[in-house]
Short mmCIF file of C-alpha atoms and ligand atoms in Angstrom, two decimals:
data_model
loop_
_atom_site.label_atom_id
_atom_site.label_comp_id
_atom_site.label_asym_id
_atom_site.label_seq_id
_atom_site.Cartn_x
_atom_site.Cartn_y
_atom_site.Cartn_z
CA UNK A 1 61.88 28.36 129.88
CA UNK A 2 62.05 32.16 130.24
CA UNK A 3 60.74 31.97 133.80
CA UNK A 4 63.26 29.26 134.66
CA UNK A 5 66.13 31.34 133.21
CA UNK A 6 65.07 34.40 135.21
CA UNK A 7 64.66 32.27 138.35
CA UNK A 8 68.20 30.90 137.89
CA UNK A 9 69.54 34.45 137.53
CA UNK A 10 67.79 35.52 140.76
CA UNK A 11 69.05 32.43 142.60
CA UNK A 12 72.54 33.32 141.32
CA UNK A 13 72.16 36.69 143.06
CA UNK A 14 71.48 34.85 146.31
CA UNK A 15 67.71 35.42 146.29
CA UNK A 16 65.54 32.69 147.81
CA UNK A 17 63.22 31.40 145.06
CA UNK A 18 60.59 28.68 145.51
CA UNK A 19 59.97 26.76 142.31
CA UNK A 20 56.30 25.86 141.74
CA UNK A 21 56.86 25.53 138.01
CA UNK A 22 58.24 22.00 137.98
CA UNK A 23 57.03 19.48 135.42
CA UNK A 24 58.56 16.38 136.96
CA UNK A 25 58.00 14.37 140.14
CA UNK A 26 60.39 15.31 142.96
CA UNK A 27 61.09 11.65 143.77
CA UNK A 28 64.13 9.49 143.17
CA UNK A 29 63.85 6.92 140.39
CA UNK A 30 62.81 3.65 142.11
CA UNK A 31 65.69 1.37 143.01
CA UNK A 32 64.76 -1.59 140.75
CA UNK A 33 64.95 0.73 137.71
CA UNK A 34 68.21 2.41 138.74
CA UNK A 35 69.71 -0.99 139.56
CA UNK A 36 68.69 -2.40 136.19
CA UNK A 37 70.32 0.58 134.47
CA UNK A 38 73.58 0.04 136.37
CA UNK A 39 73.46 -3.70 135.63
CA UNK A 40 72.94 -2.91 131.94
CA UNK A 41 76.10 -0.81 131.89
CA UNK A 42 78.15 -3.36 133.85
CA UNK A 43 76.99 -6.30 131.76
CA UNK A 44 77.73 -4.57 128.47
CA UNK A 45 74.13 -3.97 127.37
CA UNK A 46 75.47 -0.80 125.82
CA UNK A 47 75.11 -1.38 122.08
CA UNK A 48 72.46 -0.53 119.49
CA UNK A 49 69.08 -2.17 119.98
CA UNK A 50 66.45 -2.42 117.22
CA UNK A 51 65.63 1.22 116.29
CA UNK A 52 62.07 1.03 117.61
CA UNK A 53 63.08 -0.57 120.92
CA UNK A 54 64.10 -4.01 122.19
CA UNK A 55 61.67 -6.89 121.87
CA UNK A 56 62.02 -7.52 125.61
CA UNK A 57 60.79 -4.00 126.45
CA UNK A 58 58.02 -4.12 123.83
CA UNK A 59 56.80 -7.34 125.41
CA UNK A 60 56.64 -5.68 128.84
CA UNK A 61 54.79 -2.69 127.34
CA UNK A 62 52.40 -5.07 125.60
CA UNK A 63 51.59 -6.63 129.00
CA UNK A 64 51.19 -3.16 130.55
CA UNK A 65 48.60 -2.20 127.95
CA UNK A 66 46.72 -5.44 128.57
CA UNK A 67 46.67 -5.18 132.33
CA UNK A 68 46.26 -1.41 132.80
CA UNK A 69 44.22 -0.44 129.76
CA UNK A 70 42.49 -3.59 128.48
CA UNK A 71 44.26 -3.03 125.16
CA UNK A 72 45.71 -5.87 123.15
CA UNK A 73 48.55 -4.89 120.83
CA UNK A 74 51.03 -6.98 118.87
CA UNK A 75 54.70 -6.12 119.32
CA UNK A 76 54.82 -4.58 115.84
CA UNK A 77 52.10 -2.15 116.92
CA UNK A 78 54.37 -0.74 119.66
CA UNK A 79 57.30 1.66 119.37
CA UNK A 80 59.68 2.83 122.09
CA UNK A 81 61.05 6.37 121.70
CA UNK A 82 63.31 8.83 123.53
CA UNK A 83 60.45 10.11 125.69
CA UNK A 84 56.74 10.50 125.01
CA UNK A 85 57.58 13.84 123.40
CA UNK A 86 59.62 11.98 120.80
CA UNK A 87 56.75 9.55 120.13
CA UNK A 88 54.40 12.52 119.69
CA UNK A 89 56.87 14.21 117.37
CA UNK A 90 57.15 11.07 115.23
CA UNK A 91 53.36 10.76 115.08
CA UNK A 92 53.03 14.35 113.84
CA UNK A 93 55.78 13.70 111.28
CA UNK A 94 54.04 10.69 109.78
CA UNK A 95 50.40 11.79 109.97
CA UNK A 96 50.30 15.51 109.27
CA UNK A 97 51.24 17.61 106.28
CA UNK A 98 50.57 20.98 104.69
CA UNK A 99 47.01 22.19 105.16
CA UNK A 100 45.90 19.40 107.50
CA UNK A 101 43.93 20.55 110.52
CA UNK A 102 44.59 19.08 113.93
CA UNK A 103 42.16 19.71 116.79
CA UNK A 104 43.83 20.56 120.09
CA UNK A 105 41.69 21.34 123.15
CA UNK A 106 43.10 24.25 125.19
CA UNK A 107 44.58 24.56 127.76
CA UNK A 108 47.08 22.26 126.04
CA UNK A 109 50.55 20.95 126.66
CA UNK A 110 52.89 23.41 124.97
CA UNK A 111 54.47 21.06 122.41
CA UNK A 112 51.30 19.94 120.61
CA UNK A 113 50.69 23.05 118.48
CA UNK A 114 54.37 23.42 117.63
CA UNK A 115 54.73 19.79 116.57
CA UNK A 116 51.73 20.27 114.28
CA UNK A 117 53.15 23.54 112.90
CA UNK A 118 56.51 21.89 112.19
CA UNK A 119 54.71 19.86 109.53
CA UNK A 120 52.97 22.91 108.00
CA UNK A 121 49.69 21.61 109.39
CA UNK A 122 47.23 23.86 111.24
CA UNK A 123 46.46 23.56 114.96
CA UNK A 124 42.74 24.15 115.51
CA UNK A 125 42.53 25.26 119.12
CA UNK A 126 39.30 24.51 120.99
CA UNK A 127 39.01 26.70 124.06
CA UNK A 128 37.48 24.63 126.83
CA UNK A 129 35.80 26.36 129.75
CA UNK A 130 36.58 26.30 133.43
CA UNK A 131 32.88 25.76 134.20
CA UNK A 132 33.01 22.58 132.07
CA UNK A 133 36.00 21.37 134.06
CA UNK A 134 38.28 22.33 131.13
CA UNK A 135 36.78 19.46 129.13
CA UNK A 136 35.81 19.82 125.49
CA UNK A 137 32.09 19.32 124.82
CA UNK A 138 30.72 17.30 121.88
CA UNK A 139 29.33 20.55 120.40
CA UNK A 140 32.75 22.16 120.53
CA UNK A 141 34.25 19.14 118.82
CA UNK A 142 31.58 19.23 116.12
CA UNK A 143 32.20 22.93 115.48
CA UNK A 144 35.95 22.40 115.21
CA UNK A 145 35.70 19.60 112.64
CA UNK A 146 36.05 20.28 108.93
CA UNK A 147 36.80 18.26 105.80
CA UNK A 148 40.47 19.10 106.45
CA UNK A 149 40.53 17.64 109.97
CA UNK A 150 43.29 15.05 110.07
CA UNK A 151 43.74 14.54 113.79
CA UNK A 152 42.76 15.31 117.35
CA UNK A 153 45.00 15.27 120.39
CA UNK A 154 43.53 14.21 123.73
CA UNK A 155 45.58 14.54 126.89
CA UNK A 156 43.90 12.95 129.87
CA UNK A 157 44.71 13.58 132.67
CA UNK A 158 45.80 16.94 131.35
CA UNK A 159 48.87 19.05 131.71
CA UNK A 160 48.19 21.84 132.75
CA UNK A 161 44.63 21.54 134.16
CA UNK A 162 44.44 17.98 135.47
CA UNK A 163 41.12 17.66 133.60
CA UNK A 164 40.28 14.02 132.97
CA UNK A 165 37.96 12.48 130.39
CA UNK A 166 35.97 9.51 131.66
CA UNK A 167 34.48 6.72 129.60
CA UNK A 168 31.19 8.69 129.50
CA UNK A 169 32.89 11.75 128.02
CA UNK A 170 34.57 9.69 125.33
CA UNK A 171 31.32 7.89 124.53
CA UNK A 172 29.75 11.27 123.81
CA UNK A 173 32.46 11.94 121.21
CA UNK A 174 32.50 8.46 119.69
CA UNK A 175 30.03 8.94 116.81
CA UNK A 176 31.63 12.18 115.69
CA UNK A 177 35.10 10.66 115.79
CA UNK A 178 34.09 7.44 114.06
CA UNK A 179 32.35 9.27 111.22
CA UNK A 180 35.47 11.22 110.38
CA UNK A 181 38.70 9.97 108.79
CA UNK A 182 40.73 11.71 111.51
CA UNK A 183 43.39 10.06 113.66
CA UNK A 184 43.08 10.20 117.44
CA UNK A 185 46.23 10.79 119.45
CA UNK A 186 45.76 9.99 123.11
CA UNK A 187 48.54 11.22 125.39
CA UNK A 188 48.10 9.25 128.61
CA UNK A 189 51.38 10.09 130.32
CA UNK A 190 49.62 11.21 133.54
CA UNK A 191 47.45 8.07 133.66
CA UNK A 192 48.67 7.11 137.14
CA UNK A 193 48.11 10.56 138.65
CA UNK A 194 44.42 10.28 139.48
CA UNK A 195 42.76 11.02 142.82
CA UNK A 196 39.51 10.54 144.73
CA UNK A 197 38.94 7.08 143.29
CA UNK A 198 38.73 8.18 139.65
CA UNK A 199 40.17 5.59 137.28
CA UNK A 200 41.83 6.06 133.93
CA UNK A 201 40.18 5.18 130.62
CA UNK A 202 42.04 4.98 127.35
CA UNK A 203 39.81 6.09 124.50
CA UNK A 204 41.25 3.24 122.42
CA UNK A 205 39.71 0.71 124.83
CA UNK A 206 36.13 1.81 124.10
CA UNK A 207 35.73 -0.14 120.88
CA UNK A 208 37.80 -1.89 118.20
CA UNK A 209 36.80 0.87 115.75
CA UNK A 210 38.15 3.59 118.01
CA UNK A 211 41.28 1.53 118.67
CA UNK A 212 41.92 1.21 114.94
CA UNK A 213 42.18 5.00 114.58
CA UNK A 214 43.98 5.82 117.83
CA UNK A 215 47.63 6.05 118.69
CA UNK A 216 48.10 5.82 122.45
CA UNK A 217 51.15 7.59 123.88
CA UNK A 218 52.61 6.93 127.30
CA UNK A 219 55.96 6.76 129.04
CA UNK A 220 57.91 6.23 132.21
CA UNK A 221 58.96 9.85 132.83
CA UNK A 222 56.19 10.85 135.20
CA UNK A 223 54.89 7.56 136.62
CA UNK A 224 58.32 6.36 137.73
CA UNK A 225 60.09 9.71 138.25
CA UNK A 226 62.38 8.96 135.30
CA UNK A 227 62.24 12.14 133.21
CA UNK A 228 65.97 12.10 132.56
CA UNK A 229 66.06 8.51 131.31
CA UNK A 230 64.12 9.46 128.17
CA UNK A 231 61.83 6.52 127.51
CA UNK A 232 58.35 6.94 126.10
CA UNK A 233 56.27 4.68 123.92
CA UNK A 234 53.30 4.58 121.60
CA UNK A 235 50.93 1.92 120.33
CA UNK A 236 48.56 1.96 117.41
CA UNK A 237 47.83 0.60 113.96
CA UNK A 238 50.82 -1.21 112.49
CA UNK A 239 51.07 1.02 109.39
CA UNK A 240 51.41 4.17 111.54
CA UNK A 241 53.81 2.58 114.01
CA UNK A 242 55.94 1.22 111.14
CA UNK A 243 56.16 4.69 109.59
CA UNK A 244 57.09 6.17 112.98
CA UNK A 245 59.80 3.52 113.19
CA UNK A 246 61.16 4.61 109.81
CA UNK A 247 61.35 8.25 110.91
CA UNK A 248 62.98 7.20 114.16
CA UNK A 249 65.44 4.88 112.49
CA UNK A 250 66.65 7.72 110.23
CA UNK A 251 66.87 10.26 113.05
CA UNK A 252 67.69 9.09 116.57
CA UNK A 253 67.81 5.28 116.10
CA UNK A 254 67.01 3.43 119.30
CA UNK A 255 66.38 5.03 122.66
CA UNK A 256 69.30 4.38 125.01
CA UNK A 257 69.83 0.66 125.63
CA UNK A 258 70.55 1.29 129.32
CA UNK A 259 67.32 3.23 129.80
CA UNK A 260 65.37 0.49 128.07
CA UNK A 261 66.61 -2.01 130.68
CA UNK A 262 65.68 0.42 133.44
CA UNK A 263 62.22 0.87 131.88
CA UNK A 264 61.64 -2.89 131.91
CA UNK A 265 62.36 -3.00 135.65
CA UNK A 266 60.20 0.07 136.31
CA UNK A 267 57.22 -1.35 134.45
CA UNK A 268 57.59 -4.77 136.06
CA UNK A 269 58.42 -3.79 139.62
CA UNK A 270 57.41 -0.14 140.02
CA UNK A 271 53.80 -0.54 141.24
CA UNK A 272 54.59 -0.05 144.98
CA UNK A 273 56.60 3.07 144.12
CA UNK A 274 53.67 4.55 142.20
CA UNK A 275 51.27 3.82 145.04
CA UNK A 276 53.44 5.60 147.60
CA UNK A 277 54.03 8.57 145.31
CA UNK A 278 50.35 8.99 144.45
CA UNK A 279 49.32 8.93 148.11
CA UNK A 280 51.74 11.79 148.76
CA UNK A 281 50.52 13.73 145.72
CA UNK A 282 46.94 13.19 146.89
CA UNK A 283 47.69 14.86 150.25
CA UNK A 284 49.59 17.69 148.62
CA UNK A 285 46.76 18.37 146.19
CA UNK A 286 44.26 18.73 149.04
CA UNK A 287 46.57 21.07 150.94
CA UNK A 288 47.39 23.18 147.88
CA UNK A 289 43.83 23.65 146.64
CA UNK A 290 42.60 24.65 150.11
CA UNK A 291 45.48 27.04 150.70
CA UNK A 292 45.30 28.63 147.24
CA UNK A 293 41.60 29.29 147.64
CA UNK A 294 42.35 31.31 150.78
CA UNK A 295 44.45 33.79 148.76
CA UNK A 296 42.40 36.84 147.74
CA UNK A 297 41.58 36.92 144.03
CA UNK A 298 42.52 33.30 143.35
CA UNK A 299 39.95 30.65 142.52
CA UNK A 300 41.36 27.16 142.20
CA UNK A 301 39.28 24.21 141.03
CA UNK A 302 40.17 20.77 142.40
CA UNK A 303 41.47 18.82 139.41
CA UNK A 304 40.86 15.11 138.98
CA UNK A 305 44.42 14.29 138.02
CA UNK A 306 48.06 15.14 137.18
CA UNK A 307 50.24 17.11 139.63
CA UNK A 308 49.33 20.59 138.49
CA UNK A 309 46.78 23.16 139.57
CA UNK A 310 45.39 25.75 137.19
CA UNK A 311 43.99 28.57 139.33
CA UNK A 312 41.92 31.37 137.89
CA UNK A 313 43.63 34.74 138.48
CA UNK A 314 41.23 36.97 136.55
CA UNK A 315 40.18 38.97 139.63
CA UNK A 316 43.80 39.99 140.15
CA UNK A 317 44.30 41.29 136.61
CA UNK A 318 44.00 45.07 136.49
CA UNK A 319 45.53 45.52 139.95
CA UNK A 320 48.67 47.60 140.39
CA UNK A 321 52.04 47.32 142.04
CA UNK A 322 54.05 50.54 142.41
CA UNK A 323 51.99 52.17 139.67
CA UNK A 324 52.35 49.41 137.07
CA UNK A 325 49.35 47.33 136.16
CA UNK A 326 49.23 43.53 136.16
CA UNK A 327 47.42 42.92 132.89
CA UNK A 328 48.17 39.31 131.99
CA UNK A 329 49.25 35.95 133.33
CA UNK A 330 52.79 36.77 132.17
CA UNK A 331 52.69 40.02 134.18
CA UNK A 332 51.47 38.17 137.26
CA UNK A 333 53.98 35.31 136.95
CA UNK A 334 56.76 37.89 136.47
CA UNK A 335 55.56 39.87 139.51
CA UNK A 336 55.35 36.70 141.63
CA UNK A 337 58.90 35.81 140.64
CA UNK A 338 60.45 39.26 141.05
CA UNK A 339 58.56 40.43 144.13
CA UNK A 340 57.34 37.19 145.68
CA UNK A 341 60.25 34.87 144.94
CA UNK A 342 58.08 32.10 143.45
CA UNK A 343 58.21 30.53 140.01
CA UNK A 344 54.86 29.76 138.39
CA UNK A 345 53.96 29.34 134.71
CA UNK A 346 51.63 31.83 132.98
CA UNK A 347 48.46 30.22 131.62
CA UNK A 348 48.94 31.88 128.24
CA UNK A 349 51.80 29.44 127.55
CA UNK A 350 49.13 26.71 127.55
CA UNK A 351 46.68 28.73 125.47
CA UNK A 352 44.64 30.08 128.41
CA UNK A 353 45.03 33.68 129.53
CA UNK A 354 43.80 34.48 133.04
CA UNK A 355 45.31 31.41 134.71
CA UNK A 356 48.58 30.23 136.22
CA UNK A 357 49.98 26.73 136.33
CA UNK A 358 51.22 25.71 139.73
CA UNK A 359 52.93 22.39 140.24
CA UNK A 360 52.90 20.44 143.49
CA UNK A 361 55.88 18.30 142.58
CA UNK A 362 57.79 19.52 145.62
CA UNK A 363 57.87 18.60 149.35
CA UNK A 364 55.01 19.97 151.44
CA UNK A 365 57.16 22.46 153.41
CA UNK A 366 58.37 23.94 150.12
CA UNK A 367 54.82 24.11 148.79
CA UNK A 368 53.61 25.79 152.00
CA UNK A 369 56.41 28.33 151.79
CA UNK A 370 55.69 29.00 148.10
CA UNK A 371 52.00 29.64 148.72
CA UNK A 372 52.76 31.86 151.72
CA UNK A 373 55.03 33.93 149.46
CA UNK A 374 52.32 34.14 146.77
CA UNK A 375 49.78 35.19 149.40
CA UNK A 376 52.03 37.94 150.75
CA UNK A 377 52.97 39.21 147.28
CA UNK A 378 49.34 39.38 146.14
CA UNK A 379 48.44 41.39 149.22
CA UNK A 380 50.89 44.06 147.96
CA UNK A 381 48.64 44.70 144.95
CA UNK A 382 45.97 47.37 145.03
N1 PLP B 1 52.95 14.82 127.35
C1 PLP B 1 52.67 15.67 128.35
C2 PLP B 1 51.26 16.08 128.53
C3 PLP B 1 53.68 16.16 129.18
O1 PLP B 1 53.37 17.00 130.19
C4 PLP B 1 55.01 15.75 128.96
C5 PLP B 1 56.10 16.28 129.79
O2 PLP B 1 56.01 17.30 130.43
C6 PLP B 1 55.25 14.86 127.91
C7 PLP B 1 54.21 14.42 127.11
C8 PLP B 1 56.64 14.41 127.57
O3 PLP B 1 57.14 13.46 128.42
P1 PLP B 1 58.50 12.71 128.15
O4 PLP B 1 59.41 13.08 129.27
O5 PLP B 1 58.16 11.25 128.16
O6 PLP B 1 59.03 13.15 126.82
#
């Protein structure tokens, strides 16, 4: 947020800034979804729906889980919210309270620890390692567990690293998870953003026992370039979903009726859109990783998924520009913005110092220009 505000101020002064900090696809919402939204307005589908989402949309989500994830849910095990963030917020509200510990592998998406803290619960951050592909190991999970552990949040593919847990990884955690009364929250919002033939696995699909303690979160924001429409959803045990519905019904009520209609069309007709978008992201990822690795001091792993890169910048830390030292990811991101004209996000925001998050949700000429600017700026350091 701070970087974006500073970038806006610089743009206001007429300075050319390339934004590599974006967290949303740079594509137009697919036409079937936009059209369905317009039709909803014109036909008067503009009133309250059931607070936890229309039955029609829940039915489409139910089918989505069956086809994409081999998960069978009843409609009363599904809730539609105002974005996946809202579903995650409701989950934290109903599951966590004072003193509960919630395991969050780092680097993490920024909202997880704060949503836990809002309920006076304690985020237990597990620092994953670059050499392990930013994936938590079973030993790390074991060490993080305590009698107070109430939940664990998986995010695969991950924002910000793109790290992706496969069925094998989850199997290695299964015994530990099943022998604990914790809840598993599985944020699968980047499910479609996978490359090099890797396919998505939902931890809930591994066994009925795992399913019975997992709440799967997903949404249309990323997969269908619909961040502004605010539709996310979650599925899990009926008692949890019912409680989430109660929280939602006393706070926001239903997500926008118009967006729900658009979501139905996206989920039913959006597959060709996703395919085209992912092919483009695939090419961009290859270009970006190769180009970043040619910049002195940057080491960028090739992530399995999402549309972010998480390059290691540790070799650059300690270098100087005009006498002042670059000591942290915030210093480097600030330097790249002020002197290079590029917005990136410091890794520390995601719980990992020594890294930057770079998004490739921008056209290739913009990406090329952004990386050229980063390259030139870094060469100014000594
Ligand atoms: N989960 C992760 C990992 C995200 O990166 C985001 C958005 O950046 C969300 C959830 C929230 O998405 P939504 O727009 O559906 O609220």
